Amino acid sequence: MSSRLPRQPLEWVDREKTISFSFEGKSYTGFEGDSITSALLANGVSQLGRSFKYHRPRGVFSLANHDVNALCQTEETTHIRADITPIVEGMQLTATNTLGGLKNDKGRFIQWIAKLLPVGFYYKAFHTPKCLFKFWEGIIRHMAGLGTVNTSWPAKRVSKRYGFCDFLVVGSGPSGMSAALEAAKSGLNVILVEENAHLGGSLGYQAANNTEVGELRKSLKEQVLASDNIDVQVGSVASAYYGDHWIPVTGPEGIIKVRAKSVIVAAGLFEQPAVFHNNDVPGVMLASGAQRLVSRYAVKPCDKAVMLIANEEGYQAASDMLEAGIEIVAIADLGQSTQRGEVAKAVAAAGVTIFDQHAIYSVEQEQEKVSGVTLCKVDQDGQCDTSSSVKLSCDGVLMSVGWAPAAALLYQAGVGMGYDETLEQFVPQTLPAGVFAAGKLNGVFDLYDRIKDGAEAGKQAAAFVLGQEIQVTRPARSSKAHSHHYPIFEHPKHKNFVDLDEDVQLADLQNAAKEGFDNIELMKRFTTIGMGPSQGKHSNMNGIRVLSRVTGLSIPETGSTTARPFFHPVPIKHLAGRRFRAEQLTPMHDFHVKNNAVFMEAGAWLRPEYYGSPDDRANAIQRESLNVRENLGLIDVSTLGKIEVFGPDAPVLMDRLYTMRMSNLAVGMTRYALMVDEAGVIIDDGVAARYSDEHYYFTTTTSSANSAFQLIQRYIIEWGLDVQAVNRTGQLAAMNLAGPVSRAMLQAHTDIDLSEESFPYLGFKKGKVMGVPAILLRVGFVGELGYEIHVRANQAGQLWDQLMSAGQSFGIKPFGVEAQRLLRLEKAHIIVGQDTDGLTDPYQASMGWSAHLKKDFFLGKRSLEMLKPKQQKRLLGFMLPKHYQGGTPKECHLLIKNNEINGRVTSVSFSPTFKRFIGLAFVDDPEAVVGDSIQIRLDDGRLVTAELVSTPFYDPDSKRQKVDVDDYQEVA
Amino acid sequence: MNKFSCSQIEQGHLFHIKGNNALSPLDALSLQVPEKLFHYSPLDNMGFVAKLGQSEFLLYRDNEESWDDWPDSVSDPQTYVFPRDDALFTLNGENWSEFMLQVCSFDFSKSTPGEFILANMAGVSTWFRVPSSDEPLVFGCDPSYGHYLYSTMQEILAS
């Protein structure tokens, strides 16, 4: 471990526990608590990855998850962020995005042709010939991939849970901890979210050896950890902000969806890099990254460093490096070191050479590592004077030239961010209710001011939650700049990267702006700056500065982009969480399973599609349908919506809800019930039964049960009716016993008189079936004599079994949804949602008879009055020739007339009754009449001729539904 | 060992009472009705009368008496009594509100004994009888979702 330092006061590693792992096939050891990056650096491995586009060597940069220079993968997982992922015993890692390994990556030669590959080159170079774009796309994706996804990995589900608090504090630096402590004084609950494994924020790595700072850090941490009402979530990221303080906190165990009453964002700053030639070579890193490396992991970033500095924080970093035994060869200060405070004086006094008004012009490299730098004098505008260059030998370059606020949550919360030209930093200006900002992100830099700023924000948040009015005095923002206004330096050989994730260079941005992508949002999308995994944490600020300079606009005029949720990458398994996919079963489900039902989903319900083997699907459906026509079938229709309405205004409600008149429905009878919306579009249908003058029971389609009930409740309130509604869908089960012998079979097992005189078609009766209280509805959706039997859910399974047993001698068989669809198609009964769409009105569905426009009012009446004379299409029946042998027409196949679309098929099936294909189709020709031909275009483009026929296809006089018909052939 | 457990309740009788005179059958049974909306009055064992609206109540009797015919005996035309076959469960565990964070977006830590909560649990509309400290949480849902909710709870408990 050549680069491991002696024990550091705040180090995270446990030197008693050694961990073995491998990287790129070589074995290494580290300590428990090491990240992959720190362990590799400790072993002298500086090259950790290859860049996205040019496959340039990359090393540690921020060590804060603000860049993705060090991305690794294992056999099972890809996109492992080495900077923050702890090493695990036996871990076998390789770098992502290499062609043949990290050292010998064949892709590294791409950088030599970089001039030919500016941003957007693929759009410009490969858009013609169009046929080759796919070819080029494949190559580009192969070269620019980020890791290999192992699609055969086992699905891992993690918990996603809810959390609640009065205060959510983001960031546990001095501001965050003091805010949490102050808010907690209210006695209310605080959640404190910290991205790292330990509390402290920048106190944990800046000035780590300073005794005074150490005491403050220790005191704040102890108070936070001792507080009963502060829930500390370390290793967690507040990943996004949604309305009403709804924040997903992504932690090691998954996402906690936190609903907070107020949010205090004290997330600090992202250090920003300088842009110069070869600023991406391994060994070039942010000064704060070097401080993290030393303080947390006791690892040297380099032996001999040259630093580029534009603020006091840079000199503090230099001091920390000196303390750690790292030689500072020289410091290039973009301004005057004499203006950097006491710490700069101390560094100078330590004998470090400081070049004021100097920049790093370029980095030299040997064996893909830093070997030296060239400094140049720089003027106020950032122009380098190459005639005054100084060459220095070093193995590391540390930069501290500025900061950008970690303000993604604030942007998402609607905070107005403005550019403070004193600070050279975006800061919050207007905050929405319940959202507070504190600390460096708020422009407050002095340590004691940050503690006060956090505490005052905590007070404000507490007052907000408690509904109190208070006056607080927030500390003033810093009076000097902590960021350089333009730390970006031209170089004729380029390779001066603004965005390391996407390999975006200075010239790419300048050219994009000159090409017209001169708006910050446009430039982002064209160049992809800020669109990589780091989401612009290290690149957006410099991108804004570059655009500002090219356009001549100020930074405020240039504006900034908004980081969208989630602003920080989150594993897909965390987003997915545990799968809650609600599923409804009918009480007869066990029977269906035992009888080999093949299930289909109908909303949340599982319904038997048919019974039998999937290999025999078509035959099974036809067998089931024929058995209903010839003998007796039983289908589970428990999934139908079942609603009761009662009260003095029940008839009024029913008249207004449905197109047909319901107030004149006789007690004891049922009626078809069609519902349209305000636009006259069909939204539901079913059967309504009148129990008494003030009491109706009606069914809805399976998928509309809940929506219909909601609509009914809404209109009861809106219309001010004295009526109440109860949704009994799941409480009642239903089954339809259908077939010519249904009456004969059922009569022996019920106390209800089923004779035609006593119980006519469309009647209903209450009584007992097999001793079970039941409601019988005599309806005929499938076109045969039939009885819908509605019973309590807990009695339905037993009743079904008894009916199946009792019906054996009558040839009873269960039938599924597909057979029912075929049977109703033969009767030309529509299925809402299949034979109608989001625009279909009753006239288009050839159901004008169902719209009783003479009623005073019903939902959608005015629309239907307008639509009635304007029909441009109709739902009509068609048949294919009897011995047709060609391709199968399908639902949604188009009708073609004179090479124009003339309609579409809504339902089609082979009818065993008619021994040919029959169907329903919308025909866009109001003049079309029975006997005309239509042409249906099949999948393969062939046209099939069909004949428009009158409907119902089967039993047009509905004789079979009204009397026992023994001679099946007579009506078929 | 898991500190929570979930069981199904197989016995008892549940009724949904609604109508302009919905109070009358409860008065006839001398049952105490809660004054506040979305609260319940406890009955023997885990029974309760919950107030869902000014004219809407949920009654659960956890006893062995036959109540199957009770709805039919209520003859008031302004009162409708519907027997319900909800899937019923208990969640046992001292800090059950902590477990509920995994399945429900309602903050049960702020609820108080006597509250009757209607909320969505793992995608299913569910009612909850918030218990006193020494009782389990009782909750119920549409019977068609019972198998799903039970298996979901068991899966979470097993993990």
CSV table of N, CA, C and O in Angstrom, one decimal, chain A residues 34-93:
chain,number,residue,atom,x,y,z
A,34,ASP,N,-12.7,1.4,3.1
A,34,ASP,CA,-12.2,1.9,1.9
A,34,ASP,C,-13.2,1.9,0.8
A,34,ASP,O,-14.0,1.0,0.7
A,35,SER,N,-13.2,3.0,0.0
A,35,SER,CA,-14.0,2.9,-1.3
A,35,SER,C,-13.1,2.1,-2.3
A,35,SER,O,-11.9,2.0,-2.1
A,36,ILE,N,-13.7,1.7,-3.4
A,36,ILE,CA,-12.9,1.0,-4.4
A,36,ILE,C,-11.8,2.0,-4.9
A,36,ILE,O,-10.6,1.6,-5.0
A,37,THR,N,-12.2,3.2,-5.1
A,37,THR,CA,-11.2,4.2,-5.5
A,37,THR,C,-10.0,4.4,-4.5
A,37,THR,O,-8.8,4.3,-4.9
A,38,SER,N,-10.4,4.6,-3.3
A,38,SER,CA,-9.3,4.8,-2.3
A,38,SER,C,-8.4,3.6,-2.1
A,38,SER,O,-7.2,3.7,-2.0
A,39,ALA,N,-9.0,2.4,-2.2
A,39,ALA,CA,-8.2,1.2,-2.1
A,39,ALA,C,-7.3,1.0,-3.2
A,39,ALA,O,-6.1,0.7,-3.1
A,40,LEU,N,-7.7,1.4,-4.4
A,40,LEU,CA,-6.9,1.2,-5.6
A,40,LEU,C,-5.8,2.3,-5.6
A,40,LEU,O,-4.6,2.0,-5.8
A,41,LEU,N,-6.1,3.5,-5.2
A,41,LEU,CA,-5.1,4.6,-5.1
A,41,LEU,C,-4.1,4.2,-4.0
A,41,LEU,O,-2.9,4.4,-4.2
A,42,ALA,N,-4.5,3.6,-2.9
A,42,ALA,CA,-3.6,3.2,-1.9
A,42,ALA,C,-2.6,2.2,-2.4
A,42,ALA,O,-1.5,2.1,-1.9
A,43,ASN,N,-3.1,1.4,-3.4
A,43,ASN,CA,-2.2,0.4,-4.0
A,43,ASN,C,-1.4,1.0,-5.2
A,43,ASN,O,-0.8,0.2,-6.0
A,44,GLY,N,-1.5,2.2,-5.4
A,44,GLY,CA,-0.7,2.9,-6.5
A,44,GLY,C,-1.4,2.8,-7.8
A,44,GLY,O,-0.7,3.1,-8.9
A,45,VAL,N,-2.6,2.4,-7.9
A,45,VAL,CA,-3.4,2.4,-9.1
A,45,VAL,C,-4.0,3.7,-9.4
A,45,VAL,O,-5.0,4.1,-8.6
A,46,SER,N,-3.6,4.5,-10.3
A,46,SER,CA,-4.2,5.8,-10.5
A,46,SER,C,-5.1,5.8,-11.7
A,46,SER,O,-6.0,6.7,-11.8
A,47,GLN,N,-5.0,4.9,-12.6
A,47,GLN,CA,-5.9,4.9,-13.8
A,47,GLN,C,-7.1,4.0,-13.4
A,47,GLN,O,-6.9,2.8,-13.2
A,48,LEU,N,-8.3,4.6,-13.4
A,48,LEU,CA,-9.4,3.8,-12.8
A,48,LEU,C,-10.5,3.6,-13.9
A,48,LEU,O,-11.4,2.7,-13.7
A,49,GLY,N,-10.4,4.3,-15.0
A,49,GLY,CA,-11.5,4.0,-16.0
A,49,GLY,C,-11.1,4.7,-17.3
A,49,GLY,O,-10.0,5.2,-17.5
A,50,ARG,N,-12.0,4.5,-18.3
A,50,ARG,CA,-11.9,5.2,-19.6
A,50,ARG,C,-13.1,6.1,-19.9
A,50,ARG,O,-14.2,5.8,-19.4
A,51,SER,N,-12.8,7.1,-20.6
A,51,SER,CA,-13.9,8.1,-20.8
A,51,SER,C,-14.9,7.5,-21.8
A,51,SER,O,-14.6,6.6,-22.6
A,52,PHE,N,-16.1,8.2,-21.8
A,52,PHE,CA,-17.2,7.7,-22.5
A,52,PHE,C,-17.0,7.7,-24.1
A,52,PHE,O,-17.4,6.8,-24.7
A,53,LYS,N,-16.5,8.8,-24.6
A,53,LYS,CA,-16.4,8.9,-26.0
A,53,LYS,C,-15.0,8.6,-26.6
A,53,LYS,O,-14.9,7.8,-27.5
A,54,TYR,N,-14.0,9.2,-26.0
A,54,TYR,CA,-12.7,9.1,-26.6
A,54,TYR,C,-11.8,8.0,-25.9
A,54,TYR,O,-10.7,7.8,-26.3
A,55,HIS,N,-12.4,7.4,-24.9
A,55,HIS,CA,-11.7,6.3,-24.2
A,55,HIS,C,-10.4,6.8,-23.6
A,55,HIS,O,-9.4,6.1,-23.6
A,56,ARG,N,-10.4,8.1,-23.2
A,56,ARG,CA,-9.2,8.6,-22.5
A,56,ARG,C,-9.0,8.0,-21.1
A,56,ARG,O,-10.0,7.7,-20.5
A,57,PRO,N,-7.8,7.9,-20.6
A,57,PRO,CA,-7.6,7.4,-19.3
A,57,PRO,C,-8.2,8.4,-18.3
A,57,PRO,O,-8.1,9.6,-18.4
A,58,ARG,N,-8.8,7.8,-17.3
A,58,ARG,CA,-9.4,8.7,-16.2
A,58,ARG,C,-9.0,8.2,-14.8
A,58,ARG,O,-8.9,7.0,-14.6
A,59,GLY,N,-8.9,9.1,-13.9
A,59,GLY,CA,-8.5,8.8,-12.5
A,59,GLY,C,-9.5,9.4,-11.6
A,59,GLY,O,-10.5,10.0,-12.0
A,60,VAL,N,-9.1,9.4,-10.3
A,60,VAL,CA,-10.0,10.0,-9.3
A,60,VAL,C,-10.1,11.5,-9.6
A,60,VAL,O,-9.1,12.2,-9.9
A,61,PHE,N,-11.2,12.1,-9.4
A,61,PHE,CA,-11.4,13.5,-9.7
A,61,PHE,C,-12.1,14.3,-8.5
A,61,PHE,O,-11.5,15.1,-7.9
A,62,SER,N,-13.3,13.9,-8.2
A,62,SER,CA,-14.0,14.6,-7.1
A,62,SER,C,-14.0,13.8,-5.8
A,62,SER,O,-14.2,14.3,-4.7
A,63,LEU,N,-14.0,12.5,-6.0
A,63,LEU,CA,-14.2,11.5,-4.9
A,63,LEU,C,-15.4,11.8,-4.1
A,63,LEU,O,-15.5,11.6,-2.9
A,64,ALA,N,-16.4,12.3,-4.8
A,64,ALA,CA,-17.6,12.7,-4.1
A,64,ALA,C,-18.9,12.4,-5.0
A,64,ALA,O,-20.0,12.9,-4.7
A,65,ASN,N,-18.7,11.5,-5.9
A,65,ASN,CA,-19.8,11.1,-6.7
A,65,ASN,C,-20.3,12.2,-7.6
A,65,ASN,O,-21.5,12.3,-8.0
A,66,HIS,N,-19.5,13.2,-7.8
A,66,HIS,CA,-19.8,14.3,-8.7
A,66,HIS,C,-19.3,14.1,-10.1
A,66,HIS,O,-19.5,15.0,-11.0
A,67,ASP,N,-18.6,13.0,-10.3
A,67,ASP,CA,-18.1,12.7,-11.7
A,67,ASP,C,-18.2,11.2,-11.8
A,67,ASP,O,-18.4,10.5,-10.7
A,68,VAL,N,-18.0,10.6,-13.0
A,68,VAL,CA,-18.1,9.2,-13.1
A,68,VAL,C,-16.8,8.7,-13.8
A,68,VAL,O,-16.8,7.8,-14.6
A,69,ASN,N,-15.7,9.3,-13.5
A,69,ASN,CA,-14.4,8.8,-14.0
A,69,ASN,C,-14.2,7.4,-13.7
A,69,ASN,O,-13.6,6.6,-14.4
A,70,ALA,N,-14.5,7.0,-12.4
A,70,ALA,CA,-14.2,5.7,-11.9
A,70,ALA,C,-15.5,4.9,-11.9
A,70,ALA,O,-16.2,4.8,-10.8
A,71,LEU,N,-15.9,4.3,-13.0
A,71,LEU,CA,-17.1,3.4,-13.1
A,71,LEU,C,-16.6,2.0,-13.2
A,71,LEU,O,-15.8,1.7,-14.1
A,72,CYS,N,-17.1,1.1,-12.4
A,72,CYS,CA,-16.7,-0.3,-12.5
A,72,CYS,C,-17.9,-1.2,-12.7
A,72,CYS,O,-19.0,-0.8,-12.6
A,73,GLN,N,-17.6,-2.5,-12.9
A,73,GLN,CA,-18.6,-3.5,-13.0
A,73,GLN,C,-18.1,-4.8,-12.5
A,73,GLN,O,-16.9,-5.1,-12.5
A,74,THR,N,-19.1,-5.6,-12.1
A,74,THR,CA,-18.8,-7.0,-11.7
A,74,THR,C,-19.6,-7.9,-12.7
A,74,THR,O,-20.3,-7.3,-13.5
A,75,GLU,N,-19.6,-9.2,-12.5
A,75,GLU,CA,-20.3,-10.1,-13.3
A,75,GLU,C,-21.8,-9.7,-13.3
A,75,GLU,O,-22.5,-9.8,-14.2
A,76,GLU,N,-22.3,-9.3,-12.1
A,76,GLU,CA,-23.7,-9.1,-11.9
A,76,GLU,C,-24.2,-7.7,-12.0
A,76,GLU,O,-25.3,-7.4,-12.4
A,77,THR,N,-23.3,-6.8,-11.6
A,77,THR,CA,-23.7,-5.4,-11.5
A,77,THR,C,-22.8,-4.5,-12.4
A,77,THR,O,-21.6,-4.7,-12.4
A,78,THR,N,-23.5,-3.5,-13.0
A,78,THR,CA,-22.7,-2.5,-13.7
A,78,THR,C,-22.9,-1.1,-13.2
A,78,THR,O,-23.7,-0.9,-12.3
A,79,HIS,N,-22.1,-0.2,-13.6
A,79,HIS,CA,-22.2,1.2,-13.2
A,79,HIS,C,-22.0,1.3,-11.7
A,79,HIS,O,-22.7,2.0,-11.0
A,80,ILE,N,-21.0,0.6,-11.2
A,80,ILE,CA,-20.6,0.7,-9.8
A,80,ILE,C,-19.7,2.0,-9.6
A,80,ILE,O,-18.7,2.1,-10.3
A,81,ARG,N,-20.2,2.9,-8.8
A,81,ARG,CA,-19.4,4.1,-8.6
A,81,ARG,C,-18.3,3.9,-7.6
A,81,ARG,O,-18.5,3.9,-6.4
A,82,ALA,N,-17.1,3.8,-8.2
A,82,ALA,CA,-16.0,3.3,-7.4
A,82,ALA,C,-15.6,4.3,-6.3
A,82,ALA,O,-15.2,4.0,-5.2
A,83,ASP,N,-15.9,5.6,-6.5
A,83,ASP,CA,-15.5,6.7,-5.6
A,83,ASP,C,-16.2,6.5,-4.2
A,83,ASP,O,-15.7,6.9,-3.2
A,84,ILE,N,-17.4,6.0,-4.3
A,84,ILE,CA,-18.2,5.9,-3.1
A,84,ILE,C,-18.7,4.5,-2.7
A,84,ILE,O,-19.3,4.3,-1.7
A,85,THR,N,-18.3,3.5,-3.5
A,85,THR,CA,-18.8,2.2,-3.2
A,85,THR,C,-17.7,1.5,-2.3
A,85,THR,O,-16.5,1.4,-2.8
A,86,PRO,N,-18.0,1.0,-1.2
A,86,PRO,CA,-17.0,0.3,-0.3
A,86,PRO,C,-16.6,-1.0,-1.0
A,86,PRO,O,-17.3,-1.7,-1.7
A,87,ILE,N,-15.3,-1.4,-0.7
A,87,ILE,CA,-14.8,-2.6,-1.2
A,87,ILE,C,-15.4,-3.7,-0.3
A,87,ILE,O,-15.7,-3.5,0.8
A,88,VAL,N,-15.6,-4.9,-1.0
A,88,VAL,CA,-16.2,-6.1,-0.3
A,88,VAL,C,-15.3,-7.2,-0.6
A,88,VAL,O,-14.7,-7.3,-1.7
A,89,GLU,N,-15.1,-8.1,0.4
A,89,GLU,CA,-14.2,-9.2,0.3
A,89,GLU,C,-14.6,-10.1,-1.0
A,89,GLU,O,-15.8,-10.4,-1.2
A,90,GLY,N,-13.6,-10.3,-1.8
A,90,GLY,CA,-13.8,-11.2,-3.0
A,90,GLY,C,-14.4,-10.5,-4.2
A,90,GLY,O,-14.6,-11.1,-5.2
A,91,MET,N,-14.6,-9.2,-4.1
A,91,MET,CA,-15.1,-8.4,-5.2
A,91,MET,C,-14.2,-8.5,-6.4
A,91,MET,O,-13.0,-8.4,-6.3
A,92,GLN,N,-14.8,-8.8,-7.6
A,92,GLN,CA,-14.0,-8.9,-8.8
A,92,GLN,C,-14.5,-7.8,-9.8
A,92,GLN,O,-15.5,-7.9,-10.3
A,93,LEU,N,-13.6,-6.8,-9.9
A,93,LEU,CA,-14.1,-5.6,-10.7
A,93,LEU,C,-13.3,-5.5,-12.0
A,93,LEU,O,-12.1,-5.8,-12.1
